[in-house]
Amino acid sequence: MTTHSLLLLPGDGIGVEVMAEVERILSLLNKKSTSAKFTTTSDLVGGVSIDAHGTPLTDAAMAKAQAAGAVLFGAVGGPKWDKVAYHLRPEAGLLRLRKDMDLFANLRPAICYPALAEASSLKREVVEGLDILILRELTGGTYFGEPKEIVTLEDGQKRAVDTTVYTTREIERIARVGIDLARKRTGKLHSAEKRNVMKTGVLWHEVVTATHKAHGTGVALHHILADNCAMQLVRNPKQFDVIVTDNLFGDILSDAAAMMTGSLGMLPSASLGAPDSKTGARKALYEPVHGSAPDIAGQGKANPIATIASFGMALRYSFDMAKEADLIDKAIAGVLAQGYRTGDIMQPNMRSCGTTEMGSAILKEVERLMA
Ligand code: NAD
């Protein structure tokens, strides 16, 4: 029996409500799983940590995150903390986690559950059953390259500069993550860049090709220009499985892909760091894409699916529990097919429910599938 450690950071607003639903699934897995057990600890992050400790993340909570097998994060922020100093704002807690754990790989799946296919802006047949993953490099490229400035020229005009920079090491490590992920899925990896007009694209293509040659056994690599990738995502997204790309293209492609599938309340994500030199395990933080939703916080209306699906990603990518992860995904699809809908995904003639009822329905379905 393997024991996995998980740090829960529910945070503020609906973060607390949606995390409670994951805790119920964790208890069930601890009771029923014959292969793994979870030890969980919790701590404060964001506004609640500011209230208790005067900082959005204490050193002690940071140390727990560094030591955990994975971190599951809810959401932070809210009007109560709008006036705190910039470096102490709730979001600074999340940024510190990302920075100190050096989480350079951002995973954004786009999954379209058949029961929600009608809600997509694309045709049902294009998105029904879609299950792809955009892997975005998160700590380099255009958003961080220097120089980054606006200067005034002699004739009074201004000149703005952003610099896109990538090194071999930065590309290689994200390519390795892409290969690992593709191997855990269907074995297909697309690498998107702009080698036709950008030097970083030329290097990206070269390094991804070499990394695949050295480490990509069992994974088929395809190169695609990022603009064509955008077109293909809208034309026929199901041709993809994992797409690895840089920070700027990844920002755009992941938002486009995610929104094919509906509400913010449905979108999970993960950020991964470098593998540990001894164990090979990667630092990892899993979180819903949405925020603390102050407009519905405390009312039991939040959709817990994004957070439950984020936990499913932790099972798949941190704990090698693909069977259990599949089970969670199946349970979510099953409950949606039964007609359960929180307000954000409500459709005519469906069964309106709140956070706890949706959580209970998923829990029951997980239990049924495990039997
Ligand atoms: P938000 O994601 O919190 O909410 C946007 C809209 O989507 C709201 O109408 C909300 O009710 C709805 N929504 C979001 N998640 C939902 C869910 N699970 N179920 C049902 N409806 C849901 O974004 P916002 O309103 O721009 O920001 C609110 C606060 O959250 C701000 O303080 C912001 O800084 C913070 N925020 C935090 C994170 C994070 O913790 N990662 C991300 C984004 C925003």
Coordinates of C-alpha atoms and ligand atoms in Angstrom, one line a residue:
M1 CA 0.0 0.0 0.0
T2 CA 1.5 3.4 -1.1
T3 CA 0.9 6.5 1.0
H4 CA 0.5 9.8 -0.8
S5 CA 0.7 13.2 0.9
L6 CA -1.6 16.0 -0.2
L7 CA -1.6 19.6 1.1
L8 CA -5.1 21.2 0.9
L9 CA -5.1 25.0 0.6
P10 CA -8.8 25.9 0.2
G11 CA -8.2 29.7 0.4
D12 CA -11.1 32.1 0.3
G13 CA -14.7 32.4 -0.9
I14 CA -16.0 29.4 -2.9
G15 CA -12.5 27.8 -2.5
V16 CA -13.6 26.5 0.8
E17 CA -16.9 25.1 -0.4
V18 CA -15.5 23.3 -3.5
M19 CA -12.6 21.8 -1.5
A20 CA -15.0 20.3 1.0
E21 CA -16.4 18.2 -1.9
V22 CA -12.9 16.9 -2.7
E23 CA -12.4 16.0 0.9
R24 CA -15.4 13.7 0.8
I25 CA -14.0 11.9 -2.2
L26 CA -10.6 11.6 -0.5
S27 CA -12.3 9.9 2.5
L28 CA -14.0 7.5 0.2
L29 CA -10.8 6.6 -1.6
N30 CA -9.1 6.1 1.8
K31 CA -11.8 3.8 2.8
K32 CA -12.1 1.8 -0.4
S33 CA -8.8 1.9 -2.3
T34 CA -6.7 -1.2 -1.9
S35 CA -3.6 0.3 -3.6
A36 CA -3.1 3.7 -2.0
K37 CA -3.9 5.9 1.0
F38 CA -3.8 9.6 1.3
T39 CA -2.5 11.6 4.3
T40 CA -3.8 15.2 4.0
T41 CA -2.9 18.4 5.8
S42 CA -4.5 21.7 5.4
D43 CA -3.3 25.3 5.7
L44 CA -4.4 28.8 5.0
V45 CA -3.7 30.8 1.9
G46 CA -4.9 34.2 0.6
G47 CA -7.2 36.5 2.5
V48 CA -7.8 34.1 5.4
S49 CA -4.1 33.8 6.0
I50 CA -3.8 37.6 5.9
D51 CA -6.4 37.8 8.6
A52 CA -4.8 35.1 10.7
H53 CA -1.1 35.8 10.2
G54 CA -0.7 39.1 8.3
T55 CA 0.7 37.4 5.2
P56 CA -1.0 35.6 2.3
L57 CA 1.2 32.5 2.8
T58 CA 3.3 31.7 5.9
D59 CA 6.8 30.2 5.7
A60 CA 5.3 27.1 7.5
A61 CA 2.6 26.7 4.9
M62 CA 5.2 27.1 2.1
A63 CA 7.4 24.4 3.8
K64 CA 4.4 22.1 3.9
A65 CA 3.8 22.7 0.1
Q66 CA 7.5 21.9 -0.7
A67 CA 7.3 18.6 1.3
A68 CA 3.9 17.4 0.0
G69 CA 3.4 14.9 -2.8
A70 CA 1.0 17.5 -4.4
V71 CA -0.8 20.6 -3.4
L72 CA -4.5 21.1 -4.1
F73 CA -5.4 24.8 -4.2
G74 CA -8.9 26.3 -4.1
A75 CA -9.1 30.0 -4.8
V76 CA -8.0 33.3 -3.2
G77 CA -9.1 36.9 -3.1
G78 CA -12.2 39.0 -2.4
P79 CA -13.4 42.5 -1.8
K80 CA -12.4 42.3 1.9
W81 CA -8.7 42.4 0.9
D82 CA -8.9 44.8 -2.0
K83 CA -7.1 47.5 0.0
V84 CA -4.1 45.5 1.4
A85 CA -0.6 46.5 0.3
Y86 CA 0.2 45.1 -3.2
H87 CA 2.9 42.7 -2.1
L88 CA 0.6 41.3 0.6
R89 CA -2.5 40.8 -1.6
P90 CA -4.2 37.4 -1.5
E91 CA -2.9 36.5 -5.0
A92 CA 0.7 37.0 -3.8
G93 CA 0.3 33.7 -1.8
L94 CA -0.4 31.8 -5.1
L95 CA 2.4 33.5 -6.9
R96 CA 4.8 32.6 -4.1
L97 CA 3.8 28.9 -4.3
R98 CA 4.4 29.0 -8.1
K99 CA 7.7 30.7 -7.8
D100 CA 9.2 28.9 -4.8
M101 CA 8.2 25.5 -6.2
D102 CA 9.5 26.6 -9.7
L103 CA 6.4 25.4 -11.4
F104 CA 7.4 25.9 -15.1
A105 CA 4.9 23.6 -16.7
N106 CA 1.2 24.6 -16.9
L107 CA -1.3 22.0 -17.9
R108 CA -4.8 23.0 -19.1
P109 CA -7.0 20.2 -20.2
A110 CA -10.0 20.9 -22.5
I111 CA -12.6 18.2 -21.9
C112 CA -16.1 18.3 -23.4
Y113 CA -18.4 16.0 -21.6
P114 CA -21.1 14.7 -24.0
A115 CA -23.9 16.0 -21.8
L116 CA -22.6 19.6 -22.2
A117 CA -21.7 19.5 -25.9
E118 CA -24.8 21.6 -26.7
A119 CA -23.4 24.4 -24.5
S120 CA -20.3 24.8 -26.6
S121 CA -20.0 27.6 -29.2
L122 CA -18.8 24.9 -31.7
K123 CA -20.9 22.2 -33.3
R124 CA -21.7 19.2 -31.2
E125 CA -19.8 16.7 -33.5
V126 CA -16.7 18.9 -33.4
V127 CA -16.4 19.0 -29.6
E128 CA -18.4 16.0 -28.2
G129 CA -16.0 13.8 -26.3
L130 CA -13.1 16.2 -26.7
D131 CA -10.2 15.5 -24.3
I132 CA -7.0 17.4 -25.1
L133 CA -4.3 18.9 -23.0
I134 CA -2.4 22.2 -23.6
L135 CA 1.0 22.3 -22.0
R136 CA 2.3 25.8 -21.6
E137 CA 5.8 26.8 -20.6
L138 CA 5.1 29.2 -17.7
T139 CA 8.3 30.9 -16.5
G140 CA 10.1 32.0 -19.7
G141 CA 9.5 33.5 -23.1
T142 CA 8.0 36.8 -24.0
Y143 CA 6.5 37.6 -20.6
F144 CA 9.8 37.5 -18.8
G145 CA 12.5 38.3 -21.4
E146 CA 14.7 41.4 -21.1
P147 CA 14.8 44.1 -22.3
K148 CA 11.1 44.8 -21.5
E149 CA 10.5 48.5 -21.7
I150 CA 8.9 51.6 -23.2
V151 CA 11.4 54.2 -24.2
T152 CA 10.8 57.7 -25.6
L153 CA 12.7 58.4 -28.9
E154 CA 14.4 61.7 -29.9
D155 CA 11.4 62.7 -32.1
G156 CA 9.0 62.2 -29.1
Q157 CA 7.5 58.9 -30.3
K158 CA 7.6 56.0 -27.9
R159 CA 9.1 52.6 -28.6
A160 CA 7.9 49.5 -26.7
V161 CA 10.0 46.3 -26.5
D162 CA 9.2 42.8 -25.3
T163 CA 11.9 40.2 -25.8
T164 CA 11.2 36.5 -26.4
V165 CA 14.0 34.4 -25.0
Y166 CA 14.4 30.7 -24.5
T167 CA 17.4 28.6 -23.7
T168 CA 18.0 24.9 -24.6
R169 CA 17.5 23.9 -20.9
E170 CA 14.1 25.7 -20.7
I171 CA 12.8 24.1 -23.9
E172 CA 14.2 20.7 -23.0
R173 CA 12.6 20.5 -19.6
I174 CA 9.1 21.4 -20.9
A175 CA 9.5 19.0 -23.8
R176 CA 10.3 16.2 -21.3
V177 CA 7.1 17.0 -19.5
G178 CA 5.2 16.9 -22.8
I179 CA 6.7 13.5 -23.6
D180 CA 5.8 12.1 -20.2
L181 CA 2.2 13.4 -20.4
A182 CA 1.7 12.1 -23.9
R183 CA 3.0 8.7 -22.8
K184 CA 0.4 8.7 -19.9
R185 CA -2.3 9.5 -22.4
T186 CA -2.6 8.4 -26.1
G187 CA 1.1 8.8 -27.1
K188 CA 0.5 11.8 -29.4
L189 CA 2.4 15.0 -28.9
H190 CA 2.2 18.2 -31.0
S191 CA 4.8 21.0 -30.6
A192 CA 3.6 24.4 -31.6
E193 CA 6.0 27.3 -32.4
K194 CA 6.6 29.9 -35.2
R195 CA 9.9 28.7 -36.6
N196 CA 9.1 30.4 -39.9
V197 CA 9.5 33.9 -38.4
M198 CA 11.0 33.6 -35.0
K199 CA 14.5 32.4 -33.9
T200 CA 13.1 31.1 -30.6
G201 CA 10.8 29.0 -32.8
V202 CA 13.8 27.6 -34.7
L203 CA 15.5 26.6 -31.4
W204 CA 12.3 25.3 -30.0
H205 CA 11.8 23.0 -33.0
E206 CA 15.4 21.8 -32.8
V207 CA 15.4 21.1 -29.1
V208 CA 12.0 19.4 -29.0
T209 CA 13.1 17.2 -31.9
A210 CA 16.4 16.3 -30.1
T211 CA 14.6 15.7 -26.8
H212 CA 12.1 13.5 -28.4
K213 CA 14.8 11.5 -30.2
A214 CA 16.6 10.9 -26.8
H215 CA 13.6 10.3 -24.6
G216 CA 10.5 9.9 -26.7
T217 CA 10.2 6.2 -27.2
G218 CA 6.5 5.3 -27.7
V219 CA 5.5 8.9 -28.3
A220 CA 4.7 10.2 -31.8
L221 CA 5.9 13.9 -32.2
H222 CA 4.3 16.3 -34.7
H223 CA 5.4 19.9 -35.3
I224 CA 2.8 22.5 -36.1
L225 CA 3.0 26.3 -36.6
A226 CA 1.2 28.0 -33.7
D227 CA -1.1 30.0 -36.0
N228 CA -2.1 26.8 -37.9
C229 CA -2.6 25.2 -34.5
A230 CA -5.1 27.9 -33.5
M231 CA -7.0 27.2 -36.8
Q232 CA -6.9 23.5 -36.3
L233 CA -8.1 23.7 -32.7
V234 CA -11.3 25.4 -33.9
R235 CA -11.7 23.3 -37.1
N236 CA -11.0 19.8 -35.6
P237 CA -9.8 19.9 -32.0
K238 CA -10.1 16.1 -31.6
Q239 CA -7.1 15.6 -33.9
F240 CA -4.9 16.6 -30.9
D241 CA -4.0 15.0 -27.6
V242 CA -1.1 16.9 -25.9
I243 CA 0.1 20.2 -27.4
V244 CA 3.3 21.6 -25.9
T245 CA 4.0 25.3 -26.6
D246 CA 5.7 28.4 -25.2
N247 CA 4.4 30.9 -22.7
L248 CA 2.8 33.4 -25.1
F249 CA 1.2 30.9 -27.5
G250 CA 0.2 28.7 -24.6
D251 CA -1.6 31.5 -22.9
I252 CA -3.8 32.1 -26.0
L253 CA -4.2 28.5 -27.2
S254 CA -5.2 27.2 -23.7
D255 CA -7.9 29.8 -23.3
A256 CA -9.3 29.1 -26.7
A257 CA -9.3 25.4 -26.1
A258 CA -10.7 25.6 -22.6
M259 CA -13.6 27.8 -23.6
M260 CA -14.8 25.3 -26.2
T261 CA -16.0 23.3 -23.3
G262 CA -18.2 25.7 -21.3
S263 CA -18.1 27.3 -17.9
L264 CA -15.2 28.4 -15.7
G265 CA -16.7 26.1 -13.0
M266 CA -15.7 23.1 -15.2
L267 CA -12.0 23.9 -15.8
P268 CA -9.2 22.2 -13.9
S269 CA -5.5 22.9 -14.2
A270 CA -2.1 21.8 -12.9
S271 CA 1.4 23.3 -12.7
L272 CA 4.4 21.1 -12.5
G273 CA 8.0 21.6 -11.5
A274 CA 11.3 19.8 -12.1
P275 CA 11.6 16.1 -11.1
D276 CA 13.3 15.4 -7.7
S277 CA 16.8 14.1 -8.4
K278 CA 16.3 11.1 -6.0
T279 CA 12.7 10.1 -6.4
G280 CA 11.8 11.5 -9.9
A281 CA 8.6 13.0 -8.5
R282 CA 7.7 16.5 -9.7
K283 CA 6.6 19.3 -7.4
A284 CA 3.0 19.9 -8.3
L285 CA 0.1 22.3 -7.7
Y286 CA -3.5 21.5 -8.9
E287 CA -6.2 24.2 -9.0
P288 CA -9.4 25.2 -10.6
V289 CA -9.0 27.9 -13.2
H290 CA -11.8 30.0 -11.5
G291 CA -11.3 32.5 -8.7
S292 CA -13.1 32.9 -5.3
A293 CA -16.4 34.1 -6.9
P294 CA -17.4 36.6 -4.2
D295 CA -20.8 37.0 -5.9
I296 CA -21.9 33.5 -5.0
A297 CA -19.5 32.7 -2.0
G298 CA -21.2 31.3 1.1
Q299 CA -24.4 30.4 -0.8
G300 CA -23.7 26.8 -1.7
K301 CA -24.1 27.5 -5.4
A302 CA -20.5 27.0 -6.6
N303 CA -19.8 24.2 -9.1
P304 CA -17.2 21.9 -7.5
I305 CA -16.4 20.0 -10.8
A306 CA -13.3 22.1 -11.7
T307 CA -11.7 21.3 -8.3
I308 CA -12.8 17.7 -8.3
A309 CA -11.3 17.3 -11.8
S310 CA -8.1 19.1 -10.5
F311 CA -7.9 16.4 -7.9
G312 CA -8.4 13.8 -10.7
M313 CA -5.4 15.4 -12.4
A314 CA -3.3 15.0 -9.2
L315 CA -4.2 11.3 -9.2
R316 CA -3.1 10.9 -12.8
Y317 CA 0.0 13.1 -13.0
S318 CA 1.4 13.0 -9.4
F319 CA 0.3 9.7 -8.0
D320 CA 0.2 7.4 -11.0
M321 CA -3.4 6.5 -10.2
A322 CA -4.7 6.5 -13.7
K323 CA -7.5 4.0 -12.9
E324 CA -8.9 6.2 -10.1
A325 CA -8.5 9.3 -12.2
D326 CA -10.5 7.7 -15.0
L327 CA -13.1 6.8 -12.4
I328 CA -13.4 10.4 -11.3
D329 CA -13.7 11.6 -14.9
K330 CA -16.4 8.9 -15.6
A331 CA -18.3 9.9 -12.4
I332 CA -18.4 13.6 -13.5
A333 CA -19.6 12.6 -17.0
G334 CA -22.2 10.2 -15.5
V335 CA -23.6 12.8 -13.1
L336 CA -23.8 15.4 -16.0
A337 CA -25.6 12.8 -18.1
Q338 CA -28.1 12.3 -15.3
G339 CA -28.9 15.9 -15.6
Y340 CA -27.4 17.5 -12.5
R341 CA -26.5 21.1 -13.2
T342 CA -25.1 23.9 -10.9
G343 CA -26.2 27.4 -11.9
D344 CA -23.2 28.1 -14.1
I345 CA -24.0 25.2 -16.5
M346 CA -27.8 25.1 -16.1
Q347 CA -29.7 24.2 -19.3
P348 CA -33.5 23.9 -19.9
N349 CA -35.1 20.8 -18.3
M350 CA -32.1 19.9 -16.3
R351 CA -31.9 19.2 -12.5
S352 CA -30.8 22.4 -10.8
C353 CA -28.5 21.7 -7.8
G354 CA -26.0 23.3 -5.4
T355 CA -22.4 22.5 -4.5
T356 CA -23.2 19.8 -1.9
E357 CA -25.8 18.0 -4.1
M358 CA -23.4 18.0 -7.1
G359 CA -20.6 16.7 -4.8
S360 CA -22.9 14.0 -3.3
A361 CA -24.0 12.9 -6.8
I362 CA -20.3 12.6 -7.9
L363 CA -19.4 10.8 -4.7
K364 CA -22.2 8.3 -5.1
E365 CA -21.2 7.7 -8.7
V366 CA -17.5 7.2 -7.7
E367 CA -18.6 4.7 -5.1
R368 CA -20.8 2.9 -7.6
L369 CA -18.0 2.7 -10.2
M370 CA -15.6 1.4 -7.5
A371 CA -17.9 -1.4 -6.4
Ligands
NAD1 P1 -14.1 34.4 -10.6 O1 -13.5 33.2 -11.4 O2 -14.0 34.3 -9.1 O3 -15.6 34.6 -11.0 C1 -16.1 34.9 -12.3 C2 -17.5 34.6 -12.5 O4 -17.6 33.1 -12.7 C3 -18.4 34.9 -11.3 O5 -19.7 35.3 -11.8 C4 -18.5 33.6 -10.6 O6 -19.7 33.5 -9.8 C5 -18.5 32.6 -11.7 N1 -17.8 31.4 -11.2 C6 -16.5 31.2 -11.0 N2 -16.3 30.0 -10.5 C7 -17.5 29.3 -10.4 C8 -17.9 28.1 -10.0 N3 -17.0 27.1 -9.5 N4 -19.2 27.8 -10.0 C9 -20.1 28.7 -10.4 N5 -19.7 29.9 -10.9 C10 -18.5 30.2 -10.9 O7 -13.3 35.7 -11.1 P2 -13.5 37.2 -10.6 O8 -14.9 37.5 -10.2 O9 -12.8 38.0 -11.7 O10 -12.6 37.3 -9.3 C11 -13.0 37.2 -8.0 C12 -11.9 37.1 -7.0 O11 -11.1 35.9 -7.3 C13 -10.9 38.3 -7.2 O12 -10.5 38.6 -5.9 C14 -9.8 37.7 -8.0 O13 -8.6 38.4 -7.8 C15 -9.7 36.3 -7.5 N6 -9.2 35.3 -8.5 C16 -8.4 34.3 -8.0 C17 -7.9 33.3 -8.8 C18 -7.2 32.2 -8.1 O14 -7.3 32.1 -6.9 N7 -6.5 31.4 -8.9 C19 -8.2 33.3 -10.1 C20 -9.0 34.3 -10.7 C21 -9.5 35.3 -9.8

